[in-house]
Short mmCIF file of C-alpha atoms and ligand atoms in Angstrom, two decimals:
data_model
loop_
_atom_site.label_atom_id
_atom_site.label_comp_id
_atom_site.label_asym_id
_atom_site.label_seq_id
_atom_site.Cartn_x
_atom_site.Cartn_y
_atom_site.Cartn_z
CA MET Q 13 178.28 107.14 -158.31
CA SER Q 14 180.50 104.18 -159.12
CA LYS Q 15 183.13 103.94 -161.82
CA LEU Q 16 182.13 106.90 -164.00
CA SER Q 17 185.52 108.61 -163.93
CA GLY Q 18 187.67 108.29 -167.06
CA LYS Q 19 184.73 107.61 -169.38
CA VAL Q 20 183.55 109.51 -172.46
CA ALA Q 21 180.02 110.85 -173.00
CA ILE Q 22 177.95 112.64 -175.63
CA VAL Q 23 175.22 115.05 -174.53
CA THR Q 24 172.88 116.38 -177.21
CA GLY Q 25 171.14 119.63 -176.31
CA GLY Q 26 173.87 120.19 -173.72
CA ALA Q 27 174.13 123.95 -174.22
CA SER Q 28 171.06 124.73 -172.08
CA GLY Q 29 168.65 123.55 -169.41
CA ILE Q 30 168.56 119.88 -168.47
CA GLY Q 31 171.35 118.91 -170.90
CA ASN Q 32 173.62 121.56 -169.47
CA THR Q 33 173.20 120.32 -165.90
CA ILE Q 34 174.04 116.80 -167.11
CA VAL Q 35 177.20 118.19 -168.74
CA THR Q 36 178.24 119.89 -165.49
CA ARG Q 37 177.72 116.71 -163.45
CA LEU Q 38 179.65 114.62 -165.98
CA ILE Q 39 182.61 117.01 -165.97
CA ASN Q 40 182.59 117.05 -162.16
CA ALA Q 41 182.64 113.24 -162.19
CA GLY Q 42 185.81 113.22 -164.33
CA ILE Q 43 184.16 112.31 -167.62
CA LYS Q 44 185.17 113.75 -171.01
CA VAL Q 45 182.16 115.25 -172.73
CA ALA Q 46 181.18 116.05 -176.32
CA VAL Q 47 178.33 118.55 -176.30
CA ALA Q 48 176.15 118.55 -179.42
CA ASP Q 49 173.90 121.56 -179.94
CA LEU Q 50 172.81 124.20 -182.44
CA ASN Q 51 173.97 127.01 -180.13
CA GLU Q 52 177.48 127.66 -181.47
CA GLN Q 53 178.23 130.58 -179.14
CA LYS Q 54 177.39 128.60 -176.00
CA LEU Q 55 179.45 125.64 -177.25
CA LYS Q 56 182.49 127.91 -177.63
CA GLU Q 57 182.02 129.21 -174.08
CA LEU Q 58 181.76 125.67 -172.71
CA GLU Q 59 184.93 124.60 -174.57
CA GLU Q 60 186.77 127.57 -173.13
CA GLN Q 61 185.47 126.86 -169.62
CA HIS Q 62 186.38 123.14 -169.65
CA LYS Q 63 189.47 123.10 -171.88
CA GLY Q 64 190.74 119.59 -172.56
CA ASN Q 65 187.69 117.90 -171.00
CA LEU Q 66 184.91 119.09 -173.30
CA ILE Q 67 184.41 119.61 -177.01
CA GLY Q 68 181.51 121.46 -178.58
CA CYS Q 69 180.08 120.02 -181.80
CA VAL Q 70 177.65 122.13 -183.79
CA THR Q 71 175.02 119.52 -184.55
CA ASN Q 72 171.46 119.40 -185.78
CA VAL Q 73 170.13 116.15 -184.34
CA THR Q 74 167.64 115.79 -187.18
CA VAL Q 75 170.46 115.50 -189.74
CA GLU Q 76 172.04 112.05 -189.96
CA LYS Q 77 175.35 113.29 -191.32
CA ASP Q 78 175.70 115.63 -188.32
CA ILE Q 79 175.21 112.75 -185.90
CA GLU Q 80 177.71 110.56 -187.73
CA GLN Q 81 180.27 113.37 -187.55
CA LEU Q 82 179.48 113.94 -183.86
CA VAL Q 83 180.24 110.33 -182.94
CA GLN Q 84 183.38 110.31 -185.10
CA LYS Q 85 184.69 113.57 -183.62
CA THR Q 86 184.01 112.33 -180.07
CA VAL Q 87 185.93 109.11 -180.67
CA ASP Q 88 188.77 110.86 -182.51
CA THR Q 89 189.17 113.40 -179.70
CA PHE Q 90 188.66 111.30 -176.58
CA GLY Q 91 189.38 107.76 -177.83
CA GLY Q 92 185.96 106.17 -177.25
CA LEU Q 93 182.32 106.56 -176.34
CA ASP Q 94 180.79 105.03 -173.20
CA TYR Q 95 177.65 107.04 -172.47
CA ALA Q 96 175.15 109.13 -174.41
CA PHE Q 97 172.42 111.46 -173.19
CA ASN Q 98 169.94 112.41 -175.89
CA VAL Q 99 168.39 115.57 -174.54
CA ALA Q 100 167.97 118.02 -177.46
CA GLY Q 101 164.38 119.08 -177.93
CA ALA Q 102 161.90 121.88 -178.62
CA SER Q 103 158.41 122.02 -180.02
CA ARG Q 104 155.95 124.03 -182.07
CA SER Q 105 152.58 123.91 -180.34
CA GLY Q 106 149.11 123.97 -181.81
CA LEU Q 107 145.66 122.50 -181.63
CA ILE Q 108 145.29 119.45 -183.86
CA ILE Q 109 142.62 121.09 -186.03
CA GLU Q 110 144.87 124.11 -186.56
CA GLN Q 111 148.42 122.78 -186.62
CA SER Q 112 150.29 123.00 -189.91
CA GLU Q 113 151.98 119.97 -191.41
CA GLU Q 114 155.26 121.88 -191.25
CA ASP Q 115 154.99 122.47 -187.49
CA TRP Q 116 154.00 118.85 -186.88
CA ASP Q 117 156.99 117.64 -188.92
CA PHE Q 118 159.38 120.05 -187.17
CA THR Q 119 158.35 118.79 -183.73
CA VAL Q 120 158.17 115.07 -184.46
CA ASP Q 121 161.44 115.15 -186.43
CA LEU Q 122 163.31 116.94 -183.66
CA ILE Q 123 161.90 114.94 -180.75
CA LEU Q 124 161.62 111.45 -182.25
CA LYS Q 125 163.83 111.23 -185.34
CA GLY Q 126 166.56 113.12 -183.48
CA VAL Q 127 166.67 110.42 -180.80
CA PHE Q 128 166.45 107.62 -183.39
CA LEU Q 129 169.45 108.96 -185.35
CA SER Q 130 171.40 109.57 -182.16
CA VAL Q 131 170.82 106.08 -180.73
CA LYS Q 132 171.54 104.50 -184.13
CA HIS Q 133 175.02 105.97 -184.46
CA GLN Q 134 175.96 105.92 -180.78
CA ALA Q 135 175.01 102.24 -180.57
CA ARG Q 136 176.82 101.36 -183.81
CA TYR Q 137 180.06 102.51 -182.21
CA MET Q 138 179.31 101.00 -178.78
CA LYS Q 139 178.39 97.63 -180.31
CA ASP Q 140 181.90 97.16 -181.68
CA HIS Q 141 183.67 98.55 -178.61
CA GLY Q 142 182.43 96.62 -175.61
CA GLY Q 143 179.05 98.28 -175.02
CA GLY Q 144 177.80 101.39 -173.25
CA ALA Q 145 174.76 103.09 -171.78
CA ILE Q 146 172.30 105.55 -173.33
CA VAL Q 147 169.68 107.77 -171.67
CA ASN Q 148 166.96 109.42 -173.76
CA VAL Q 149 165.05 112.35 -172.33
CA ALA Q 150 161.36 111.80 -173.01
CA SER Q 151 158.69 113.63 -170.97
CA LEU Q 152 155.76 113.06 -168.66
CA ASN Q 153 153.85 114.02 -171.80
CA ALA Q 154 154.67 110.52 -173.07
CA HIS Q 155 151.96 109.45 -170.59
CA VAL Q 156 149.87 112.60 -170.13
CA PRO Q 157 148.48 114.62 -173.05
CA MET Q 158 148.49 118.42 -173.07
CA PHE Q 159 146.47 121.03 -174.87
CA TYR Q 160 148.39 122.42 -177.90
CA GLY Q 161 150.93 119.59 -177.53
CA ALA Q 162 149.71 116.71 -179.71
CA ALA Q 163 152.87 116.61 -181.82
CA TYR Q 164 155.17 116.92 -178.80
CA SER Q 165 153.31 114.42 -176.61
CA SER Q 166 152.98 111.88 -179.43
CA ALA Q 167 156.66 112.17 -180.27
CA LYS Q 168 157.68 111.82 -176.60
CA ALA Q 169 155.54 108.66 -176.32
CA GLY Q 170 157.52 107.51 -179.36
CA VAL Q 171 160.79 108.22 -177.57
CA GLU Q 172 159.73 106.01 -174.67
CA MET Q 173 158.85 103.16 -177.03
CA LEU Q 174 161.99 103.67 -179.11
CA THR Q 175 163.94 103.34 -175.85
CA LYS Q 176 162.30 99.98 -175.16
CA ASN Q 177 162.96 98.77 -178.71
CA ALA Q 178 166.57 99.86 -178.48
CA ALA Q 179 167.02 98.04 -175.15
CA LEU Q 180 165.55 94.91 -176.71
CA GLU Q 181 167.85 94.99 -179.73
CA LEU Q 182 171.02 96.20 -178.06
CA ALA Q 183 171.21 94.24 -174.79
CA GLN Q 184 173.11 91.50 -176.64
CA TYR Q 185 175.91 94.03 -177.27
CA ASN Q 186 176.13 95.08 -173.61
CA ILE Q 187 174.37 98.37 -174.35
CA ARG Q 188 171.69 99.56 -171.91
CA VAL Q 189 169.10 102.09 -173.08
CA ASN Q 190 166.78 103.88 -170.64
CA ALA Q 191 164.73 107.07 -170.55
CA ILE Q 192 163.81 109.70 -168.03
CA LEU Q 193 160.39 111.34 -168.18
CA PRO Q 194 160.63 114.80 -166.58
CA GLY Q 195 157.58 116.68 -165.35
CA LEU Q 196 157.77 120.48 -165.28
CA VAL Q 197 161.37 121.72 -165.11
CA SER Q 198 162.44 125.38 -164.91
CA THR Q 199 164.54 125.91 -168.04
CA PRO Q 200 164.59 128.38 -170.95
CA LEU Q 201 162.17 125.99 -172.74
CA THR Q 202 159.46 126.49 -170.12
CA LYS Q 203 160.23 130.12 -169.17
CA GLY Q 204 157.05 131.30 -170.90
CA LEU Q 205 155.07 129.07 -168.53
CA THR Q 206 157.06 129.40 -165.31
CA ASP Q 207 157.19 133.22 -165.56
CA ASN Q 208 153.39 133.37 -165.55
CA LYS Q 209 152.07 133.20 -161.97
CA GLU Q 210 148.61 131.96 -162.97
CA VAL Q 211 150.05 129.19 -165.09
CA VAL Q 212 152.45 128.17 -162.30
CA ASN Q 213 149.55 128.02 -159.85
CA ALA Q 214 147.60 125.80 -162.24
CA TYR Q 215 150.61 123.47 -162.41
CA LYS Q 216 151.05 123.52 -158.63
CA GLU Q 217 147.50 122.29 -158.16
CA ARG Q 218 148.51 119.18 -160.11
CA ILE Q 219 152.01 118.65 -158.71
CA PRO Q 220 151.93 117.24 -155.14
CA MET Q 221 155.43 118.64 -154.51
CA ARG Q 222 153.94 122.08 -155.39
CA ARG Q 223 156.91 123.32 -157.42
CA PRO Q 224 158.64 122.83 -160.76
CA ALA Q 225 161.93 120.90 -160.71
CA ASP Q 226 165.34 122.49 -160.90
CA PRO Q 227 167.09 121.14 -164.04
CA ASP Q 228 169.81 119.58 -161.86
CA GLU Q 229 167.11 117.33 -160.35
CA MET Q 230 167.00 115.60 -163.77
CA ALA Q 231 170.77 115.19 -164.00
CA GLY Q 232 171.06 112.90 -160.95
CA PRO Q 233 168.55 110.31 -162.24
CA ALA Q 234 170.10 110.50 -165.73
CA LEU Q 235 173.62 109.81 -164.41
CA PHE Q 236 172.33 107.04 -162.16
CA LEU Q 237 170.89 105.27 -165.23
CA VAL Q 238 174.26 105.12 -167.02
CA SER Q 239 176.20 104.20 -163.87
CA ASP Q 240 177.12 100.67 -162.78
CA ASP Q 241 174.63 101.11 -159.92
CA ALA Q 242 171.97 100.68 -162.63
CA SER Q 243 173.72 97.70 -164.29
CA TYR Q 244 170.49 95.66 -164.50
CA VAL Q 245 168.17 98.56 -165.39
CA ASN Q 246 167.39 98.36 -169.11
CA GLY Q 247 164.49 99.51 -171.28
CA THR Q 248 162.79 101.48 -168.54
CA GLY Q 249 161.31 104.97 -168.39
CA LEU Q 250 161.96 106.71 -165.07
CA VAL Q 251 159.27 109.29 -164.31
CA VAL Q 252 160.82 112.29 -162.49
CA ASP Q 253 157.82 114.53 -161.88
CA GLY Q 254 157.32 115.36 -158.17
CA ALA Q 255 154.41 112.86 -158.11
CA TRP Q 256 152.47 114.75 -160.81
CA GLU Q 257 151.49 111.62 -162.74
CA VAL Q 258 149.82 110.04 -159.72
CA SER Q 259 147.72 113.11 -158.92
CA GLY Q 260 144.96 112.53 -161.47
CA TYR Q 261 142.36 111.36 -158.91
CA PRO Q 262 140.35 114.03 -157.01
CA ASP Q 263 142.12 115.23 -153.82
CA LEU Q 264 139.97 113.44 -151.23
CA SER Q 265 142.24 114.55 -148.38
CA LYS Q 266 140.17 117.78 -148.23
CA PHE Q 267 137.14 115.75 -147.17
CA ILE Q 268 138.72 113.66 -144.43
N1 LIG H 26 161.75 121.74 -169.27
C1 LIG H 26 160.79 120.86 -169.07
O1 LIG H 26 159.84 121.11 -168.29
C2 LIG H 26 160.82 119.53 -169.77
C3 LIG H 26 159.89 118.57 -169.37
C4 LIG H 26 159.90 117.32 -170.00
C5 LIG H 26 160.83 117.07 -170.99
N2 LIG H 26 161.72 118.03 -171.36
C6 LIG H 26 162.66 117.69 -172.41
O2 LIG H 26 163.97 117.87 -171.95
C7 LIG H 26 164.83 118.19 -173.04
C8 LIG H 26 165.62 119.44 -172.68
O3 LIG H 26 164.71 120.49 -172.46
P1 LIG H 26 165.11 121.83 -171.69
O4 LIG H 26 163.92 122.23 -170.93
O5 LIG H 26 166.42 121.66 -171.04
O6 LIG H 26 165.23 122.83 -172.96
P2 LIG H 26 166.29 123.96 -173.36
O7 LIG H 26 165.61 124.77 -174.40
O8 LIG H 26 166.82 124.64 -172.15
O9 LIG H 26 167.46 123.11 -174.03
C9 LIG H 26 167.30 122.43 -175.23
C10 LIG H 26 168.61 122.45 -176.01
O10 LIG H 26 168.40 121.69 -177.21
C11 LIG H 26 169.04 122.38 -178.27
N3 LIG H 26 168.44 122.02 -179.56
C12 LIG H 26 167.21 122.35 -180.02
N4 LIG H 26 167.04 121.87 -181.26
C13 LIG H 26 168.18 121.19 -181.58
C14 LIG H 26 168.60 120.46 -182.72
N5 LIG H 26 167.82 120.32 -183.81
N6 LIG H 26 169.84 119.90 -182.71
C15 LIG H 26 170.65 120.04 -181.63
N7 LIG H 26 170.30 120.73 -180.53
C16 LIG H 26 169.07 121.30 -180.51
C17 LIG H 26 168.84 123.85 -177.94
O11 LIG H 26 169.76 124.68 -178.65
C18 LIG H 26 169.04 123.86 -176.43
O12 LIG H 26 170.39 124.07 -176.09
C19 LIG H 26 163.92 118.33 -174.25
O13 LIG H 26 163.93 117.13 -175.00
C20 LIG H 26 162.56 118.58 -173.64
O14 LIG H 26 161.51 118.18 -174.50
C21 LIG H 26 161.75 119.24 -170.77
#
């Protein structure tokens, strides 16, 4: 990966799962990292592990003041901000006819407003300092609905569109904004699903690669999108799903 070394990055949701694998890859590539997460204990452990190269910032991505402080602390500590990975996410599931307003608001605020506030303040800094690159983590659910997931899927579709809007507005400042859309990834978020054999089998029927992804399989595409190798990639959503999205048609290979 070209010219990443010596840069500074923010990773929201970097204490676990996909965000954490992005953090590891960034550190290994010689990048200083500010990890923003609610998990204070894990942030302390990461700071200890990567002394001098990583700071942990207790941050709630749905709170604008927290994001402003995150960007400020990153710049104060490492002298700039080149890349941002907006990964933090979780959801409260429910059928539309049953879901409470509170659970809807929790999910949409975290998934969509969290990315809006993050991009807003990351880009404000980048705009006045030569530009940068941002990757938002959406989901295959931006394209494919799921039972019990109306709030999550709708918000993830919003993240993909927000990414396009951001690319449109920010290209003039040399800021690129892209998204990745993961399929099923084995992380603490999906443990309830991936620990259940019947559920995993139901997923495997849909996923031509017949397995969930390892979280590190999201980190490579995410780092590619901020790298100079992707210098003309802007406003796109990269689906990283083991060919799940293209498997909607009946499997006619059984009849040939
Ligand atoms: N795992 C999957 O199959 C999958 C698929 C598609 C998309 N995604 C998306 O990828 C992202 C990461 O998911 P993951 O599977 O690694 O989950 P994870 O639960 O392992 O990690 C999510 C991290 O976000 C943090 N977080 C939650 N709420 C926060 C808040 N308000 N402010 C700051 N940090 C907060 C958590 O503390 C945690 O460290 C999410 O946006 C998720 O929707 C995951």
